[in-house]
Amino acid sequence: MKLKSMRKIPGFMAGLMLSCSMLTTSALAEAEEYVYKENFTGSGLLYDEFLAADGQAIFKWWGLGTTVGGEAENYEYMNTDIDTTIGKTDQKKSLRFLFKGVEDGKDSSAEQRFRILKSNVSVISVQFDLYIPSNYYHRTQSSTANNKFFVLWSGNYGTRASLNSVAFEYWPATVKGGAVGDSVLSYHLGPGDQDWGHKIPTATPIFGLADRGKWVNYRIEIKLSEKDKNNGFIKVYKNSAEHFIIENLANYSSTGNYLDQGYFLGWANSGYSQDTAFYMDNLKITLDEIASRPNPPSVELQ
């Protein structure tokens, strides 16, 4: 098992690969922010990647099926893989999400899950590059066609079952009067046992036919509100441009106002007619502190 230990140093973030036996009590616990960076240049396994602070893991990848909870130490990707032929970095490796082609009316799925082991995280920023498949097309059908993009929750999975949840899904752009094949983004909040429903703030595509065959940078910032305040927010950026910003949210949960589980991409109700592969690179997850400012320049991690 490898632990990646990081602490905040004025002017930059320092990272050091340490074995369990080497970790000692330090000033790491005093860091105001915790950052996990990943460009997927390793062995093709994610099960052994931890972010550690003060000798304690605060972030880990985890799997699906029999590995729910992350107990299986020999876990390898079930629905994802490291691809060695395409990548944003010089190493040409990235995390692949392969949605298998299926006939109309059937679904596809590919996802990667993670756990936040640091307690009481209510503020999180996630940034990554995503390669949009050259054959990307959001098909519509008689059944539902909304697909998972990024989901965070605590407690049990599910909007009402969770302690708190923030989910993003992409829908056929036609639901907002957009072009056939494009996708628009919704957000879906579930504080406590509430379900606030899907909301689609903009008709601007989150994935578009114009994005096919390109790397696109996405950044999502989330803050759960404090008790009796409406200071929560959601901010989504595409290629450093504001996609939508929702502020003054009162999404506090008295049952547990934190987020400790999540996954990227996931179930696609629309399915895909052909094998369709997304690729992720240059992932950066920041806990506790939103390090970015409104519409900053895109940051490419090496």
Short mmCIF file of C-alpha atoms in Angstrom, two decimals:
data_model
loop_
_atom_site.label_atom_id
_atom_site.label_comp_id
_atom_site.label_asym_id
_atom_site.label_seq_id
_atom_site.Cartn_x
_atom_site.Cartn_y
_atom_site.Cartn_z
CA MET A 1 0.00 0.00 0.00
CA LYS A 2 1.32 3.43 -0.92
CA LEU A 3 0.40 6.66 0.77
CA LYS A 4 0.90 10.02 -0.85
CA SER A 5 1.64 12.59 1.84
CA MET A 6 1.16 16.28 1.14
CA ARG A 7 1.13 19.44 3.17
CA LYS A 8 0.60 23.09 2.40
CA ILE A 9 3.79 25.14 2.04
CA PRO A 10 3.64 28.87 1.23
CA GLY A 11 3.72 29.30 -2.52
CA PHE A 12 3.35 25.66 -3.55
CA MET A 13 2.09 22.19 -2.68
CA ALA A 14 4.76 19.62 -1.84
CA GLY A 15 4.19 15.91 -2.46
CA LEU A 16 6.17 12.93 -1.16
CA MET A 17 5.61 9.20 -1.66
CA LEU A 18 5.93 7.45 1.72
CA SER A 19 5.50 3.93 3.00
CA CYS A 20 3.24 3.32 5.98
CA SER A 21 6.22 2.79 8.27
CA MET A 22 7.77 6.11 7.29
CA LEU A 23 4.78 8.27 8.18
CA THR A 24 5.14 10.23 11.41
CA THR A 25 3.14 12.88 13.21
CA SER A 26 3.86 16.24 11.62
CA ALA A 27 2.39 19.60 10.76
CA LEU A 28 0.36 17.99 7.97
CA ALA A 29 -2.80 18.04 10.05
CA GLU A 30 -2.54 21.82 10.29
CA ALA A 31 -2.79 22.28 6.53
CA GLU A 32 -5.73 24.44 5.52
CA GLU A 33 -6.29 22.50 2.33
CA TYR A 34 -5.69 18.97 1.13
CA VAL A 35 -4.94 18.35 -2.52
CA TYR A 36 -4.86 15.09 -4.47
CA LYS A 37 -3.28 15.21 -7.93
CA GLU A 38 -3.30 12.32 -10.37
CA ASN A 39 -2.15 12.08 -14.00
CA PHE A 40 -2.58 8.29 -14.15
CA THR A 41 1.01 7.48 -15.09
CA GLY A 42 1.33 4.59 -12.64
CA SER A 43 0.95 0.85 -12.91
CA GLY A 44 -2.70 0.78 -13.94
CA LEU A 45 -3.96 0.25 -10.40
CA LEU A 46 -5.72 2.81 -8.24
CA TYR A 47 -6.58 0.70 -5.20
CA ASP A 48 -3.30 1.55 -3.45
CA GLU A 49 -3.41 5.31 -3.96
CA PHE A 50 -4.06 7.28 -0.77
CA LEU A 51 -3.62 10.90 0.15
CA ALA A 52 -2.23 11.00 3.67
CA ALA A 53 -2.13 13.78 6.24
CA ASP A 54 -0.54 13.43 9.67
CA GLY A 55 -0.09 9.73 9.05
CA GLN A 56 -3.75 9.15 8.24
CA ALA A 57 -5.19 8.46 4.79
CA ILE A 58 -7.78 11.07 3.84
CA PHE A 59 -8.53 10.01 0.24
CA LYS A 60 -8.65 6.65 -1.52
CA TRP A 61 -9.95 5.09 -4.69
CA TRP A 62 -12.41 2.24 -4.33
CA GLY A 63 -14.29 -0.17 -6.50
CA LEU A 64 -17.60 -1.72 -7.34
CA GLY A 65 -19.47 -4.93 -6.67
CA THR A 66 -17.70 -7.12 -4.12
CA THR A 67 -15.18 -4.38 -3.38
CA VAL A 68 -17.74 -1.86 -2.13
CA GLY A 69 -16.13 -0.19 0.86
CA GLY A 70 -12.67 -0.62 -0.61
CA GLU A 71 -11.69 -3.67 1.46
CA ALA A 72 -10.32 -5.71 -1.44
CA GLU A 73 -6.63 -4.85 -1.66
CA ASN A 74 -6.18 -6.59 -5.02
CA TYR A 75 -8.84 -4.54 -6.72
CA GLU A 76 -8.19 -3.59 -10.35
CA TYR A 77 -10.45 -1.55 -12.58
CA MET A 78 -13.77 -3.17 -13.29
CA ASN A 79 -15.31 -0.64 -15.65
CA THR A 80 -12.29 1.56 -16.25
CA ASP A 81 -8.68 1.09 -17.24
CA ILE A 82 -5.47 2.97 -17.78
CA ASP A 83 -5.01 3.56 -21.49
CA THR A 84 -1.42 3.83 -22.65
CA THR A 85 -2.02 5.32 -26.08
CA ILE A 86 -3.82 8.54 -25.29
CA GLY A 87 -3.19 11.16 -22.63
CA LYS A 88 -2.88 14.87 -22.03
CA THR A 89 0.55 14.49 -20.42
CA ASP A 90 3.81 13.46 -22.01
CA GLN A 91 3.50 10.00 -20.50
CA LYS A 92 0.50 9.33 -22.75
CA LYS A 93 -1.53 7.56 -20.09
CA SER A 94 -5.02 8.38 -18.93
CA LEU A 95 -8.01 6.84 -17.20
CA ARG A 96 -10.41 5.29 -19.69
CA PHE A 97 -14.19 5.08 -19.27
CA LEU A 98 -15.42 2.69 -21.93
CA PHE A 99 -19.16 2.62 -22.55
CA LYS A 100 -19.95 -0.45 -24.62
CA GLY A 101 -22.23 -0.05 -27.61
CA VAL A 102 -25.73 -1.40 -27.04
CA GLU A 103 -28.98 -1.49 -28.99
CA ASP A 104 -31.62 1.20 -28.55
CA GLY A 105 -33.45 1.00 -25.25
CA LYS A 106 -30.49 -0.47 -23.37
CA ASP A 107 -28.10 1.27 -20.96
CA SER A 108 -24.32 1.50 -20.69
CA SER A 109 -22.10 2.09 -17.67
CA ALA A 110 -18.51 3.00 -16.78
CA GLU A 111 -17.43 4.72 -13.58
CA GLN A 112 -14.64 5.17 -11.06
CA ARG A 113 -15.41 5.65 -7.36
CA PHE A 114 -13.49 7.20 -4.50
CA ARG A 115 -13.79 7.84 -0.78
CA ILE A 116 -12.93 10.96 1.21
CA LEU A 117 -11.62 9.71 4.54
CA LYS A 118 -10.98 13.14 6.00
CA SER A 119 -13.90 14.03 8.28
CA ASN A 120 -16.49 16.76 7.84
CA VAL A 121 -15.60 17.85 4.31
CA SER A 122 -18.26 20.32 3.18
CA VAL A 123 -16.20 22.24 0.59
CA ILE A 124 -14.61 20.55 -2.40
CA SER A 125 -13.13 21.54 -5.75
CA VAL A 126 -12.56 19.03 -8.56
CA GLN A 127 -10.73 19.78 -11.80
CA PHE A 128 -9.84 17.43 -14.64
CA ASP A 129 -9.26 17.16 -18.37
CA LEU A 130 -11.71 14.96 -20.23
CA TYR A 131 -11.24 13.69 -23.78
CA ILE A 132 -14.57 13.74 -25.60
CA PRO A 133 -14.85 10.70 -27.90
CA SER A 134 -14.62 11.39 -31.62
CA ASN A 135 -17.86 9.43 -32.07
CA TYR A 136 -19.69 11.07 -29.14
CA TYR A 137 -23.44 11.34 -29.67
CA HIS A 138 -26.09 11.65 -26.97
CA ARG A 139 -28.91 9.58 -28.34
CA THR A 140 -32.52 10.02 -27.34
CA GLN A 141 -34.99 7.21 -26.90
CA SER A 142 -38.43 6.54 -25.51
CA SER A 143 -37.00 5.66 -22.08
CA THR A 144 -34.92 7.98 -19.90
CA ALA A 145 -31.74 9.43 -21.41
CA ASN A 146 -30.03 11.18 -18.48
CA ASN A 147 -26.47 10.04 -17.73
CA LYS A 148 -24.24 10.44 -14.65
CA PHE A 149 -21.32 12.87 -14.82
CA PHE A 150 -20.11 13.45 -11.25
CA VAL A 151 -21.76 12.44 -7.97
CA LEU A 152 -20.91 13.14 -4.31
CA TRP A 153 -22.75 11.95 -1.21
CA SER A 154 -22.42 10.81 2.40
CA GLY A 155 -24.05 7.89 4.21
CA ASN A 156 -26.15 5.63 2.01
CA TYR A 157 -26.27 6.11 -1.74
CA GLY A 158 -29.34 7.87 -3.14
CA THR A 159 -30.75 11.37 -3.12
CA ARG A 160 -33.15 10.78 -0.23
CA ALA A 161 -31.20 7.96 1.39
CA SER A 162 -27.99 9.96 1.73
CA LEU A 163 -27.12 12.37 4.52
CA ASN A 164 -26.33 14.96 1.85
CA SER A 165 -25.70 14.67 -1.86
CA VAL A 166 -24.72 16.74 -4.89
CA ALA A 167 -25.04 15.11 -8.30
CA PHE A 168 -24.47 16.25 -11.88
CA GLU A 169 -25.97 14.50 -14.90
CA TYR A 170 -25.98 15.19 -18.61
CA TRP A 171 -29.13 15.10 -20.70
CA PRO A 172 -29.93 15.32 -24.42
CA ALA A 173 -29.62 19.01 -25.33
CA THR A 174 -33.00 18.77 -27.03
CA VAL A 175 -34.66 19.07 -23.58
CA LYS A 176 -33.48 22.72 -23.62
CA GLY A 177 -34.06 23.29 -27.33
CA GLY A 178 -30.47 22.43 -28.25
CA ALA A 179 -28.93 20.43 -31.08
CA VAL A 180 -29.48 16.70 -31.48
CA GLY A 181 -26.44 14.78 -30.20
CA ASP A 182 -25.29 17.48 -27.77
CA SER A 183 -25.66 17.25 -23.97
CA VAL A 184 -26.66 19.74 -21.28
CA LEU A 185 -25.81 19.51 -17.57
CA SER A 186 -28.15 19.30 -14.58
CA TYR A 187 -27.47 19.51 -10.87
CA HIS A 188 -29.45 17.50 -8.30
CA LEU A 189 -29.32 18.22 -4.56
CA GLY A 190 -30.43 16.01 -1.69
CA PRO A 191 -29.85 17.57 1.75
CA GLY A 192 -31.18 15.32 4.52
CA ASP A 193 -34.12 13.26 3.27
CA GLN A 194 -35.06 15.90 0.69
CA ASP A 195 -34.95 15.61 -3.08
CA TRP A 196 -34.74 18.98 -4.79
CA GLY A 197 -35.02 17.46 -8.28
CA HIS A 198 -32.95 17.96 -11.42
CA LYS A 199 -32.35 21.52 -12.56
CA ILE A 200 -30.73 22.48 -15.88
CA PRO A 201 -29.59 26.13 -15.62
CA THR A 202 -28.23 26.62 -19.15
CA ALA A 203 -28.79 25.38 -22.70
CA THR A 204 -25.05 25.66 -23.41
CA PRO A 205 -23.74 22.13 -24.07
CA ILE A 206 -21.50 20.51 -21.46
CA PHE A 207 -20.56 18.03 -24.21
CA GLY A 208 -21.15 19.03 -27.81
CA LEU A 209 -20.49 17.62 -31.21
CA ALA A 210 -18.05 20.53 -31.54
CA ASP A 211 -16.05 19.02 -28.63
CA ARG A 212 -15.59 15.64 -30.27
CA GLY A 213 -11.99 14.52 -30.50
CA LYS A 214 -10.81 17.25 -28.11
CA TRP A 215 -9.56 17.53 -24.53
CA VAL A 216 -11.88 19.72 -22.44
CA ASN A 217 -11.05 21.05 -18.98
CA TYR A 218 -13.82 20.93 -16.35
CA ARG A 219 -13.83 22.39 -12.87
CA ILE A 220 -16.59 21.89 -10.30
CA GLU A 221 -16.68 23.73 -6.97
CA ILE A 222 -19.13 22.80 -4.22
CA LYS A 223 -19.89 24.25 -0.81
CA LEU A 224 -22.59 22.88 1.49
CA SER A 225 -24.28 25.66 3.42
CA GLU A 226 -23.80 26.19 7.14
CA LYS A 227 -26.68 25.73 9.57
CA ASP A 228 -29.37 28.42 9.24
CA LYS A 229 -27.45 30.09 6.40
CA ASN A 230 -27.85 30.19 2.66
CA ASN A 231 -24.14 30.34 1.84
CA GLY A 232 -23.87 27.12 -0.17
CA PHE A 233 -22.94 27.20 -3.84
CA ILE A 234 -22.22 25.17 -6.97
CA LYS A 235 -19.88 26.44 -9.66
CA VAL A 236 -19.16 24.68 -12.95
CA TYR A 237 -16.54 25.82 -15.47
CA LYS A 238 -15.76 24.47 -18.92
CA ASN A 239 -12.38 25.41 -20.39
CA SER A 240 -12.10 28.09 -17.67
CA ALA A 241 -15.33 29.75 -18.83
CA GLU A 242 -18.29 29.91 -16.46
CA HIS A 243 -20.80 27.22 -17.39
CA PHE A 244 -23.19 27.96 -14.54
CA ILE A 245 -23.01 29.27 -10.99
CA ILE A 246 -25.71 28.66 -8.39
CA GLU A 247 -25.30 30.61 -5.16
CA ASN A 248 -27.23 31.34 -1.95
CA LEU A 249 -28.08 27.67 -1.44
CA ALA A 250 -29.46 26.50 1.91
CA ASN A 251 -28.47 22.86 1.40
CA TYR A 252 -27.42 22.19 4.99
CA SER A 253 -28.26 18.75 6.36
CA SER A 254 -28.80 18.24 10.09
CA THR A 255 -28.25 14.49 9.68
CA GLY A 256 -24.73 14.90 8.31
CA ASN A 257 -23.47 18.00 6.54
CA TYR A 258 -20.49 16.52 4.72
CA LEU A 259 -19.48 14.59 1.60
CA ASP A 260 -17.33 11.46 1.82
CA GLN A 261 -18.02 9.33 -1.28
CA GLY A 262 -18.15 9.98 -4.99
CA TYR A 263 -17.71 8.73 -8.52
CA PHE A 264 -16.88 10.03 -11.98
CA LEU A 265 -19.18 9.32 -14.94
CA GLY A 266 -21.31 6.23 -14.30
CA TRP A 267 -24.65 4.91 -15.47
CA ALA A 268 -25.77 6.09 -18.91
CA ASN A 269 -29.51 5.65 -19.31
CA SER A 270 -29.29 6.74 -22.94
CA GLY A 271 -26.76 4.04 -23.77
CA TYR A 272 -24.42 4.39 -26.74
CA SER A 273 -24.91 2.84 -30.16
CA GLN A 274 -21.15 2.32 -30.58
CA ASP A 275 -18.32 1.65 -28.14
CA THR A 276 -17.67 5.15 -26.76
CA ALA A 277 -14.58 5.90 -24.64
CA PHE A 278 -13.94 9.00 -22.54
CA TYR A 279 -10.46 9.62 -21.12
CA MET A 280 -9.58 11.52 -17.94
CA ASP A 281 -6.24 13.15 -17.16
CA ASN A 282 -4.74 15.79 -14.86
CA LEU A 283 -7.17 15.25 -12.01
CA LYS A 284 -6.96 17.63 -9.06
CA ILE A 285 -9.19 17.32 -5.98
CA THR A 286 -9.01 20.03 -3.31
CA LEU A 287 -10.72 19.55 0.06
CA ASP A 288 -11.81 22.20 2.58
CA GLU A 289 -10.68 25.24 0.65
CA ILE A 290 -11.68 26.51 -2.78
CA ALA A 291 -8.26 27.43 -4.07
CA SER A 292 -9.50 28.91 -7.35
CA ARG A 293 -11.16 32.22 -8.02
CA PRO A 294 -13.96 33.07 -10.47
CA ASN A 295 -12.94 32.20 -14.01
CA PRO A 296 -9.19 31.71 -13.47
CA PRO A 297 -6.94 30.45 -16.26
CA SER A 298 -6.93 26.71 -16.81
CA VAL A 299 -4.21 24.88 -14.88
CA GLU A 300 -2.55 21.92 -16.58
CA LEU A 301 -1.04 19.50 -14.05
CA GLN A 302 2.14 17.67 -15.03
#
